[in-house]
XYZ file of C-alpha atoms in Angstrom:
649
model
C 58.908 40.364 86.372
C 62.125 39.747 87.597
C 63.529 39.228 83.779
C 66.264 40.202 81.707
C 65.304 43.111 79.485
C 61.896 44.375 81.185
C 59.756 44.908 77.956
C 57.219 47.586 78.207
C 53.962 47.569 77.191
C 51.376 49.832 75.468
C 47.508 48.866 76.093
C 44.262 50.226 74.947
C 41.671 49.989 77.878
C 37.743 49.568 77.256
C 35.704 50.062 80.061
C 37.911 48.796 82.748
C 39.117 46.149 80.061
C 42.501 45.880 78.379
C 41.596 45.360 74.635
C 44.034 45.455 73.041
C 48.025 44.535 74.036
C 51.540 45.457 72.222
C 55.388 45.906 72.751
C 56.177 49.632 72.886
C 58.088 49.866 69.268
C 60.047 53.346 70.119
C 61.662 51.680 73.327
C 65.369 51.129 73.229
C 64.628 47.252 74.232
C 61.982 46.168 73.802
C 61.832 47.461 70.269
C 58.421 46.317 69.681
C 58.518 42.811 70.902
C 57.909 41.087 73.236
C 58.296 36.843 74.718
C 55.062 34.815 75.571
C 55.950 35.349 79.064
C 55.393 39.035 78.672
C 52.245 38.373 76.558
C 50.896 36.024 79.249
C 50.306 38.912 81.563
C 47.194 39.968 80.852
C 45.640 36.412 80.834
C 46.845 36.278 83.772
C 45.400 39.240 84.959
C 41.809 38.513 83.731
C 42.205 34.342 84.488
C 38.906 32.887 85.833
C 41.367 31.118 88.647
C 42.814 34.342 90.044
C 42.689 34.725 94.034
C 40.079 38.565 94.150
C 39.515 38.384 97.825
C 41.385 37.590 101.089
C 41.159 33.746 101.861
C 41.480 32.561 105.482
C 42.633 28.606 105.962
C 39.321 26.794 107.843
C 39.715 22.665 107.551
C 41.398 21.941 104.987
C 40.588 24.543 102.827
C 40.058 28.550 102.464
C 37.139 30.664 102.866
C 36.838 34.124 101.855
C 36.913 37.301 104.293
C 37.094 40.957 103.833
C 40.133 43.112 103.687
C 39.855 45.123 106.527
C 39.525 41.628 108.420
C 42.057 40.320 107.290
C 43.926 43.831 108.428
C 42.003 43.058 111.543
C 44.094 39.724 111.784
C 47.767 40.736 110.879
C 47.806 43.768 113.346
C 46.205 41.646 116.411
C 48.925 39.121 115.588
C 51.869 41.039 114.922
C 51.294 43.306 118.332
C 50.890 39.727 120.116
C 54.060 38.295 118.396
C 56.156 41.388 119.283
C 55.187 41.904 122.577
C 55.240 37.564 123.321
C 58.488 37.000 121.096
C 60.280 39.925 119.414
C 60.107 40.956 116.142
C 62.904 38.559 114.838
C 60.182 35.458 115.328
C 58.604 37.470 112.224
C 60.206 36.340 109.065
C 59.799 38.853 106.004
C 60.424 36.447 102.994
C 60.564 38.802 99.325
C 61.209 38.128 96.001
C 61.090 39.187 92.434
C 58.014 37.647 91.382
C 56.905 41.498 90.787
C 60.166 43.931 90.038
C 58.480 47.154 90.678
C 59.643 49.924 93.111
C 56.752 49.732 95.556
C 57.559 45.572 95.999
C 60.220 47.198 98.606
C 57.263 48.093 100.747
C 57.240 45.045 102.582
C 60.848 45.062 103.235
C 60.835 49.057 104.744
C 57.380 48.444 106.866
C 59.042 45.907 108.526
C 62.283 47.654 108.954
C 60.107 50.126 110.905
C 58.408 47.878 112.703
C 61.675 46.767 114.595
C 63.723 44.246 112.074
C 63.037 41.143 111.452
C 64.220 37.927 110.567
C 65.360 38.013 106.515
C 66.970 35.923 104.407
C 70.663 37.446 102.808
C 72.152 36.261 99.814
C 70.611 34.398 96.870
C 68.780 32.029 95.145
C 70.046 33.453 91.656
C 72.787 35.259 90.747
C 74.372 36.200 94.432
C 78.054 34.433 93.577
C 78.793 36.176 90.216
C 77.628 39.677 91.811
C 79.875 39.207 94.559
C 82.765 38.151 91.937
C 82.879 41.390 89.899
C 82.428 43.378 92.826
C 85.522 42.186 94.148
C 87.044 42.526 90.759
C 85.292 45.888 89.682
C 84.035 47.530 92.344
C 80.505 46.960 90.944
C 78.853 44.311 88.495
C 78.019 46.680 85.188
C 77.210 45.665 81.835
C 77.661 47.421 78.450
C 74.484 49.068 77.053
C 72.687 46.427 74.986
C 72.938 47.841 71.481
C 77.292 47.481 71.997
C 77.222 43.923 71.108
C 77.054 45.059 67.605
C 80.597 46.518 68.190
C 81.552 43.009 68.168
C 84.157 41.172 66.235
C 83.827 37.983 68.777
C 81.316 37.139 71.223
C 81.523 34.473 73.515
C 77.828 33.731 75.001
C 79.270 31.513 78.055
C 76.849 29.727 80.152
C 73.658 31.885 78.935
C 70.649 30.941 76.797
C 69.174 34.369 75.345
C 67.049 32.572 72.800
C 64.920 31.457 76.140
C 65.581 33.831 78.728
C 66.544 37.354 77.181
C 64.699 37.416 73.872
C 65.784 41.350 72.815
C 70.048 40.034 73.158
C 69.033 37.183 70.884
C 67.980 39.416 68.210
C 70.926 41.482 68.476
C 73.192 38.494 68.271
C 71.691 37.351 65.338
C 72.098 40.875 63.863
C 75.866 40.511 64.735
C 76.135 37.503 63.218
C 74.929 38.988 60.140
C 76.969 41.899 60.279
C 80.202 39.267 60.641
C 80.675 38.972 64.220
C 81.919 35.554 64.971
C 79.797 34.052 68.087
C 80.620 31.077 70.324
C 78.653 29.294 72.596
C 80.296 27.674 75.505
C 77.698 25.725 77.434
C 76.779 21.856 79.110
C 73.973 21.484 76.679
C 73.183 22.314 73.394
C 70.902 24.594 73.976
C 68.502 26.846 71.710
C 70.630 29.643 71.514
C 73.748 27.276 70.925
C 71.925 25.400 68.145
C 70.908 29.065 66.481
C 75.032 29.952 65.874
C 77.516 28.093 63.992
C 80.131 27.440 66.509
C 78.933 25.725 69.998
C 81.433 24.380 72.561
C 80.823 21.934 74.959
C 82.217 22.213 78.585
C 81.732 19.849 81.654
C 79.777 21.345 83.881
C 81.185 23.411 86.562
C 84.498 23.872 84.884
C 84.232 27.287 83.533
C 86.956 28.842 85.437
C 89.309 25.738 84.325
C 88.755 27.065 80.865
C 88.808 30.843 81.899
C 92.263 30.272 83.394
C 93.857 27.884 80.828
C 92.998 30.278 78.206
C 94.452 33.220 80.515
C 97.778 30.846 80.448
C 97.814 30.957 76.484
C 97.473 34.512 75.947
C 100.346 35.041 78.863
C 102.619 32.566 77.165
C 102.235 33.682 73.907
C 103.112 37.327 75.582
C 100.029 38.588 73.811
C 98.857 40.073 77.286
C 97.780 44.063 76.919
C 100.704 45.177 78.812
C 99.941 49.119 78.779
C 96.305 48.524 79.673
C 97.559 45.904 82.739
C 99.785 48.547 83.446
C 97.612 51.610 84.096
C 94.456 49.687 85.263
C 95.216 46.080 86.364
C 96.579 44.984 90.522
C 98.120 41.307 91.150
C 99.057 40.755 87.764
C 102.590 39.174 88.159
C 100.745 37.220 90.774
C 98.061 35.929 88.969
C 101.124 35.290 86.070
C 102.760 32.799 89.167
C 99.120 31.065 90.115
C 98.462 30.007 86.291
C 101.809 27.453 86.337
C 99.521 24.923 86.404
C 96.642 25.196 84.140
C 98.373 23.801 81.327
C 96.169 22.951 77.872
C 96.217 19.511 78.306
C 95.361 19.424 82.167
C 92.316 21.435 81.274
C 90.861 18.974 78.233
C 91.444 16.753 81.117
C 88.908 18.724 83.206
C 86.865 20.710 80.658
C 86.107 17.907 78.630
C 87.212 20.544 75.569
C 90.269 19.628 73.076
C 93.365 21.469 74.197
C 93.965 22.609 70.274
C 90.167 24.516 70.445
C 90.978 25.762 73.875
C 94.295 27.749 73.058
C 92.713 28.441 69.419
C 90.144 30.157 71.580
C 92.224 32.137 73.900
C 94.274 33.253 70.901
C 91.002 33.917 68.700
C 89.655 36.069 71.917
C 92.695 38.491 72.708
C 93.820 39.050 69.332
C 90.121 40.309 68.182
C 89.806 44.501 67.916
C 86.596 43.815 70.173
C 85.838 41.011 72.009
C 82.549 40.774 73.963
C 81.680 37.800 76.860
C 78.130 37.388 77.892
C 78.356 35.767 81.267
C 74.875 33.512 82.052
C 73.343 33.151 85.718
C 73.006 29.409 85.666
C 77.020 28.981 84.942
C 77.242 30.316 88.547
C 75.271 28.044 90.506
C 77.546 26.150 91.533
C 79.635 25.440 94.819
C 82.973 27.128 92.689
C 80.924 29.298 90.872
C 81.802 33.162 92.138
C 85.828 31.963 91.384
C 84.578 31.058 87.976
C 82.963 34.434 86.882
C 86.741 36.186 88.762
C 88.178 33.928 85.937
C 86.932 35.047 83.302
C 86.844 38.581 84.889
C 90.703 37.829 84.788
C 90.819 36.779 81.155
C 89.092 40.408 80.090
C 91.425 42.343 82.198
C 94.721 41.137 80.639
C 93.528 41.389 77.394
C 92.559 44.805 77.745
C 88.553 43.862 76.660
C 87.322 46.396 79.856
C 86.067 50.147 79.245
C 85.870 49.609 75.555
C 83.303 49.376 73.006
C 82.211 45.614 71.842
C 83.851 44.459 75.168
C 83.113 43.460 78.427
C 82.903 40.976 80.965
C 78.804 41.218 80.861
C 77.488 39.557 83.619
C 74.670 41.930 85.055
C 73.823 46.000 84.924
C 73.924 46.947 87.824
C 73.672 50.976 86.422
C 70.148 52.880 87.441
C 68.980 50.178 89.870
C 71.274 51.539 93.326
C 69.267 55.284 92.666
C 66.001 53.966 92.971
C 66.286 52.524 96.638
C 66.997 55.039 99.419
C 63.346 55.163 100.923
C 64.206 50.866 101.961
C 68.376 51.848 102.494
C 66.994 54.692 105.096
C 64.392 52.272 106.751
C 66.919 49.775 108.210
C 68.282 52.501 110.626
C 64.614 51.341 112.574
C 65.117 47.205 112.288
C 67.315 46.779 115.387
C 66.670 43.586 115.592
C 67.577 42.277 112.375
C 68.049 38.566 111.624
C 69.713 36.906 108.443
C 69.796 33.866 107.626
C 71.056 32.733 104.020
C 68.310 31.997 101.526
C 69.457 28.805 99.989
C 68.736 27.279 103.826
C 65.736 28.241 104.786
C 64.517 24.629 105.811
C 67.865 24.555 107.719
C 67.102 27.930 109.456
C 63.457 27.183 110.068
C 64.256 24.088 111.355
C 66.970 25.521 113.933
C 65.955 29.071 114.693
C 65.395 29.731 118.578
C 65.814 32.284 120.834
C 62.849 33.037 119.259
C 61.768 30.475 116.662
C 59.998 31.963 114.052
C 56.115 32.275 114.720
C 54.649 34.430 111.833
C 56.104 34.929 108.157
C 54.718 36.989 105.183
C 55.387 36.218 101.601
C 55.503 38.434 98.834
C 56.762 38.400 94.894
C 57.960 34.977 95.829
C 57.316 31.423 95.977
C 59.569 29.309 98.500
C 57.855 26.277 98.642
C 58.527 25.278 94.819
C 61.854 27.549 94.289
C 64.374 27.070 97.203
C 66.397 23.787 97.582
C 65.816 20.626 99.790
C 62.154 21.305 99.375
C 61.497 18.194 101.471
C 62.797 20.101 104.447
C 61.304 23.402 104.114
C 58.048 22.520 103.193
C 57.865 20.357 106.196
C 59.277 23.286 108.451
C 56.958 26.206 107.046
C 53.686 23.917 107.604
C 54.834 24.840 111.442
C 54.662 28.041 111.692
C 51.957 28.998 113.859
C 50.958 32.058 111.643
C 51.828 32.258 107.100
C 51.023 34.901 105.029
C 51.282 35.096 101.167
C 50.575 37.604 98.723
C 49.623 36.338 95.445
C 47.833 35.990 92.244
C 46.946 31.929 92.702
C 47.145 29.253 94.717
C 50.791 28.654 94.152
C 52.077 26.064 96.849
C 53.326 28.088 98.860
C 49.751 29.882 99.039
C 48.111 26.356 99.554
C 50.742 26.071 103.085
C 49.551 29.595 104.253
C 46.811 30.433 107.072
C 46.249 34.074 105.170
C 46.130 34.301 101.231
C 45.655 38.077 100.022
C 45.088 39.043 96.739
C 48.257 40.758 94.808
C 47.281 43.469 92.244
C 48.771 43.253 88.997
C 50.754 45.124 86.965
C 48.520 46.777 85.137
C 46.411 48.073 88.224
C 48.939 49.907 90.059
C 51.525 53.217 89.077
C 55.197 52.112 89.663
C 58.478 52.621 88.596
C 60.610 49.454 86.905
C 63.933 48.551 87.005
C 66.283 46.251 86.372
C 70.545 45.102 87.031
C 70.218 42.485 85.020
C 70.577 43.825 81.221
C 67.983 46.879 79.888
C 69.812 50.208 81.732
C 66.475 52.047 81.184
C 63.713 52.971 83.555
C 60.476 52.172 83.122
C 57.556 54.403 84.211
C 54.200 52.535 84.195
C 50.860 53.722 84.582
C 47.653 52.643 85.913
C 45.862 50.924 82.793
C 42.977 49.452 85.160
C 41.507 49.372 88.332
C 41.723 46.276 90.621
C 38.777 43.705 90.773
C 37.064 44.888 94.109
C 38.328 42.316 96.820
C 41.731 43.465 95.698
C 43.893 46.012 97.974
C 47.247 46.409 96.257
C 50.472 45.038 98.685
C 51.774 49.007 98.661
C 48.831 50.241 99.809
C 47.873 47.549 102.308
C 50.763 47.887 104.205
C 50.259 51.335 104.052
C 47.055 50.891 105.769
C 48.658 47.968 108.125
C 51.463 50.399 109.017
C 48.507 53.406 109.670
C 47.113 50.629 112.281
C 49.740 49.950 114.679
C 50.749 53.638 114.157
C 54.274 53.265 112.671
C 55.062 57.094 110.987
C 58.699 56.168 110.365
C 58.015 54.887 106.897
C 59.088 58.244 105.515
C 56.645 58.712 102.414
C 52.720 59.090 103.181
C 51.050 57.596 100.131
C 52.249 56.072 96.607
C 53.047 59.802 94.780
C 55.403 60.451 97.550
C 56.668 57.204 97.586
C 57.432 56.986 93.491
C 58.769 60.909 93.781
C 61.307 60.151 96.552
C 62.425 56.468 95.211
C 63.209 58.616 91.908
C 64.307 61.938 93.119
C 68.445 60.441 93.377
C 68.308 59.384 89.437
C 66.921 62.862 88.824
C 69.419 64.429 90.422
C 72.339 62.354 89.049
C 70.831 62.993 85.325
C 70.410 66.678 86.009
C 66.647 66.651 85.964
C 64.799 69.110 87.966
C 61.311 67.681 86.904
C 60.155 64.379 84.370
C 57.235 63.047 82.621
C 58.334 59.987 83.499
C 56.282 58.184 80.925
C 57.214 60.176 78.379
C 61.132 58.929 78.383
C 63.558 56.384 78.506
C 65.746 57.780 81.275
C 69.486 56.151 82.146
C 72.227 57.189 82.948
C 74.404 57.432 79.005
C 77.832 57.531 80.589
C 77.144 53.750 81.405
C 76.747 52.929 77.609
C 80.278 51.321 77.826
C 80.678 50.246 80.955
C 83.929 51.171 82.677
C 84.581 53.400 79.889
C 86.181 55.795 81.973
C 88.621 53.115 83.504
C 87.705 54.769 86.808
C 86.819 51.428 89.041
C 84.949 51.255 92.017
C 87.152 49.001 94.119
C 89.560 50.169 96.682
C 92.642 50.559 94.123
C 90.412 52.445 91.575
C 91.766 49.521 89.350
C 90.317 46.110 88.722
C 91.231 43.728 91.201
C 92.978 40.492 90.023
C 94.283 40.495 93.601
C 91.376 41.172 96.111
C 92.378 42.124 99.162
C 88.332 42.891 99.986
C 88.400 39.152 99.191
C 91.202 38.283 101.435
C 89.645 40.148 103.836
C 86.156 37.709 103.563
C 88.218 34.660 103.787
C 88.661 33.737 100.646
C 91.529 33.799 97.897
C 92.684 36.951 96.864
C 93.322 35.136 93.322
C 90.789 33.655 91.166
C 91.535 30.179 91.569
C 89.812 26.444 90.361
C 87.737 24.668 92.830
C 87.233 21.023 91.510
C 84.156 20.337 90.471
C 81.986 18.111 93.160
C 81.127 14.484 91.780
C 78.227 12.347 92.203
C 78.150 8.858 93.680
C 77.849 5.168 92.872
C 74.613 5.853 94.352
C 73.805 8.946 92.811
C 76.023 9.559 89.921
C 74.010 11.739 87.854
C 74.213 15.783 88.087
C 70.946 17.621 87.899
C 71.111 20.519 85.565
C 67.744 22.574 86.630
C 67.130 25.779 84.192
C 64.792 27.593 83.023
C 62.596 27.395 80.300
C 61.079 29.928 77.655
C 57.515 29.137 78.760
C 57.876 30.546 82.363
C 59.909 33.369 84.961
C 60.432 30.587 87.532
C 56.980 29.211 88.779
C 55.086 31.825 87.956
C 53.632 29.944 84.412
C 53.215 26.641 85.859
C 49.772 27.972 88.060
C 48.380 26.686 84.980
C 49.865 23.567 84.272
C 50.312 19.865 85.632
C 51.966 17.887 83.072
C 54.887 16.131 84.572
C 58.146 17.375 84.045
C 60.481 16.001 81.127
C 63.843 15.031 82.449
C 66.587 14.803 79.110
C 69.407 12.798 79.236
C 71.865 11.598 76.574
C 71.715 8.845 74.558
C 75.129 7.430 76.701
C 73.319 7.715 79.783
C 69.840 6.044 79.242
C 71.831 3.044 77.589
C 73.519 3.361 81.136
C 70.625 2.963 82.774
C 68.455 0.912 80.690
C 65.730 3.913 79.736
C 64.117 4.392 76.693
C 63.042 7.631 75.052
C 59.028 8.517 75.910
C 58.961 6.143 79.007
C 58.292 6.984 82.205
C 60.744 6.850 84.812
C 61.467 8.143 88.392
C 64.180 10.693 89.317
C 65.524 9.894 92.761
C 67.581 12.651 94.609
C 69.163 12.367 98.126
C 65.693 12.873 100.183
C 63.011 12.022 97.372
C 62.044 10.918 93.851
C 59.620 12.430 91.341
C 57.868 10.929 88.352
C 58.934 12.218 84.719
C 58.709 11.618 80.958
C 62.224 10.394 79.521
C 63.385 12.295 76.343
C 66.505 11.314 75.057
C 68.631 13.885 73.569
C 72.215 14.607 72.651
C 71.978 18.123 73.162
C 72.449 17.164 77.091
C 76.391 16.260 78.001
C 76.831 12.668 79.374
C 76.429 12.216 83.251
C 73.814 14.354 83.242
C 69.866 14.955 83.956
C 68.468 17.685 82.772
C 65.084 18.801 83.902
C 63.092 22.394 83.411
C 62.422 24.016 87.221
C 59.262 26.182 87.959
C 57.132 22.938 88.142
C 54.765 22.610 91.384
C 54.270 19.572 93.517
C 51.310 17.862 92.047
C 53.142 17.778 88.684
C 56.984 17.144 90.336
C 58.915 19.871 91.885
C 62.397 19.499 90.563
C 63.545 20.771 93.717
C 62.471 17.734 95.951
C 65.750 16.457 94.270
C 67.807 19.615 95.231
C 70.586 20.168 98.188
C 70.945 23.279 99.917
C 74.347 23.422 98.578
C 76.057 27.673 99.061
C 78.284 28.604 96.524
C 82.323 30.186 97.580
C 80.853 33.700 97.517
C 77.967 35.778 98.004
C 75.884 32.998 99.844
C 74.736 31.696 96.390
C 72.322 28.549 96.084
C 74.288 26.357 94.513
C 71.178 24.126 92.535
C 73.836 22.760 90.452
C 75.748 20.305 92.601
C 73.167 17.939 93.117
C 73.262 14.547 91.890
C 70.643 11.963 91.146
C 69.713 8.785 89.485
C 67.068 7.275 87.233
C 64.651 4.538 87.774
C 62.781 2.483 85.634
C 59.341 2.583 85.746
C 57.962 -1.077 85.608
């Protein structure tokens, strides 16, 4: 799944069966354990409600067909689109519902088919990747077992205990070892109430406090002036832009005591090894790419890059760019390309002509519960003339589609695994079972589509070549002529420490504090503080919308429809008259939904805070959304809505 440390698995098989199911103890994450989401797999695998055969739309509901008429279907209608329209009225919408190698089939089939129309950026962590590219060429973390190099961690706007199980442990082992850890966060969450020292910020002020704390090192002259020297550009101009982000004007904006802030600042730079753990959700907001440059910034000048218990760790982005040249070499056949930015795709549904879009196919995602201003694209995809999904259920966006096919799972298909988000290993995994009958796995269907309208440009004729070639560069970078793939944990060691060799990948071969790639794009070459967006007299809430331990996005909701819970402080439902267990309405710009009331300091005044992944019977948090981008790397900005609450007679 598209999760932090990809866990793998070892499974004894029975007669087609999987019997039994554990964490694989001698991998270097996974360590032999694994989260409930992980262990949910295989129920969902074998659930009673699974989709096992094609399903066609008739009335208003679905009857079954065959694969090779539903193959049947898809080639008669892509030739007539094509021919009729262009391939850019086809819209090819991926995700990372499933994380494995062969999901890029999709995206290279239709590459060769002509190009079509895709969506660019993101719905999740798009601004910070941009940010440390501009600052470091590249977004790399340190190897996961480094935080125990640790004096000082500051976990800043991420929630391991929930969302990356394996760095909880190891920050618990820190702790125990002596390392002092901080959590700087809106809410109080699980991970914050697991450590002694928790912060609370406002939301959307993290590069306020990245800055002001850059200002106290500098005028203390504790600044690593030999590191700065031989590795750092725009310092004495990002000295100049800091005149005024003074301690008290950012407890003014933070919300945090000026005497903890520059305690902070001095605590971080004067520590042998100081480590920041940068979370996705403190970057989803309209500021948010400036934010993770600001505390880029604070790293560089105090020399915590390219060393052990250090780093700026926002993603790990080390094996993941070997694994794709098969999809990289396919676009030199989509001529006719079409972007559009994710976080709109109402907007560009709604406005795309010359052509409109007439098909789309959906795979490893679910659009019609996970994008923003749901109101407005689940009214524009009911239009298209002709919606496919891939998938295990009948997620929403399934229920809106004319064509449901059958995904395989995991455990029925050989791929290769992984990710840029935190574990720097590859995973190999085999085949454990074969598919139910009705079910033609998504690589080898569009093999078999691609056969059809006789596209040979695909450059890989079945799955063996496919895995060989998608592997072959990481071979060759780690010096390996031939691999049992399954038999190792390959990655690539000089990454252990990232940037240990202080060679960076931007233009300068040093880190950037002034970006002229930046400049270039239109946007400040500095880091610099955007003010955070307020609500409104008439919606003066903000909607905090994360995720929750129980589910990767949507994907463990198929089975649920509870109504969301939507937490606010104790402050706020005196505000608004609520009490704690009633039932109340959450009203957004476009549309309302119907939630329990929990009141609960561990949420900052001002605020709503409600789990996302829910589906529309049970209350789709992002009905309440806006289709807000964030300042770089066309970022869906989920954060900078606003809402109210309503009583519930």
């Amino acid at each position: 799944m598209d999760c932090f440390d990809l866990c793998r698995f070892l499974v004894t098989v029975d007669d087609n069966r999987i019997v039994n199911f554990q964490a694989d103890v001698h991998h270097p994450v996974t360590r032999g354990f694994v989260c409930q989401k992980g262990r949910a797999l295989v129920k969902r695998m074998l659930h009673p409600d699974r989709i096992r055969n094609p399903l066609m739309k008739k009335g208003n509901g679905f009857v079954p067909i065959s694969q090779e008429h539903a193959l049947e279907l898809i080639a008669e209608k892509l030739v007539s689109i094509k021919e009729k329209f262009g391939t850019r009225a086809i819209l090819n919408y991926t995700s990372g519902g499933y994380g494995g190698v062969k999901s890029r089939i999709q995206n290279i089939f239709f590459n060769c088919l002509g190009g079509v129309s895709e969506p660019e950026g993101s719905l999740c962590w798009g601004a910070g990747m941009a940010a440390q590219t501009y600052d470091f060429g590249s977004p790399k973390g340190h190897f996961p077992h480094d935080v125990l190099n640790a004096d000082l961690i500051l976990v800043w706007g991420r929630n391991p205990k929930h969302t990356s199980i394996h760095l909880y442990t190891l920050l618990k082992q820190a702790q125990k070892n002596g390392s002092r850890i901080l959590v700087i966060d809106p809410v109080k969450t699980a991970t914050a109430k697991a450590f002694d020292e928790y912060i609370r910020i406002n939301p959307s002020t993290d590069g306020a406090l990245a800055l002001a704390m850059s200002r106290v090192i500098i005028d203390h002259d504790l600044q690593d002036k030999k590191f700065i020297e031989r590795h750092v550009v725009g310092f004495n101009r990002f000295k100049a832009s800091l005149a005024d982000f003074s301690l008290e004007w950012a407890q003014k904006v933070t919300g945090i005591p000026a005497e903890i802030i520059e305690e902070l600042a001095l605590a971080y730079v004067r520590s042998d090894a100081a480590a920041i753990y940068i979370g996705y959700g403190m970057q989803r907001y309209h500021n948010s790419g400036n934010a993770v440059r600001s505390i880029d910034a604070l790293a560089a000048i105090s020399g915590k890059i390219g060393k052990k218990g250090c780093g700026a760790n926002y993603a790990a982005q080390s094996i993941g760019p070997y694994l794709y040249d098969l999809d990289q070499a396919s676009r030199a056949y989509a001529h006719n390309k079409r972007g559009f930015i994710v976080g709109k795709l109402g907007e560009f549904l709604e406005r795309a002509q010359d052509p409109p879009i007439k098909a789309v196919f959906v795979s490893g995602g679910n659009p019609l519960t996970q994008s923003p201003d749901l109101e407005k694209t689940v009214e524009q995809f009911s239009r298209i003339e002709f919606k496919v999904v891939f998938d295990h259920f009948m997620t929403d966006t399934a229920r809106h589609a004319d064509l449901v096919l059958p995904a395989a799972s995991v455990f029925e298909q050989e791929d290769v695994f992984a990710t840029s988000m935190y574990s720097p290993v590859l995973n190999f995994s085999q085949k454990a079972v074969e598919p139910p009958n009705g079910v033609v796995p998504e690589f080898d269907f569009y093999l078999n589509l691609a056969r059809k309208l006789g596209i040979t440009t695909l450059g890989f004729k079945d799955s063996d070549e496919y895995l060989q070639k998608s592997v072959q560069p990481l071979l060759d970078k780690l010096g390996i002529r031939s691999s049992r793939l399954w038999d190792e944990y390959l990655r690539i060691e000089s990454d252990e420490i990232a940037w240990e060799d202080k060679k960076f990948a931007t233009p300068s071969g040093k880190i950037e504090l002034y970006s002229k790639t930046a400049e270039a794009a239109g946007l400040s070459p500095l880091p610099v503080f955007i003010p955070a967006r307020k609500g409104t007299g008439h919606l003066p809430l903000r909607l905090l919308t994360c995720h929750t331990k129980e589910s990767m996005h949507s994907q463990g909701f198929v089975f649920r429809d509870d109504l969301p819970t939507v937490y606010v402080n104790p402050r706020t439902a005196k505000k608004f008259d609520v009490q704690d267990g009633s039932f109340v309405y959450v009203n957004g710009a476009r549309a309302q939904i119907r939630a329990a009331l929990c009141v609960d300091d561990a949420v900052c005044d001002g605020t709503a805070f409600i789990y996302q992944g829910f589906r529309h019977t049970s209350g789709a948090v992002n009905f309440l959304t806006d289709s807000v981008i964030s300042d770089m790397g066309r970022q869906a900005a989920f954060y900078d809505s606003f809402c109210t609450l309503e009583h519930i007679g």
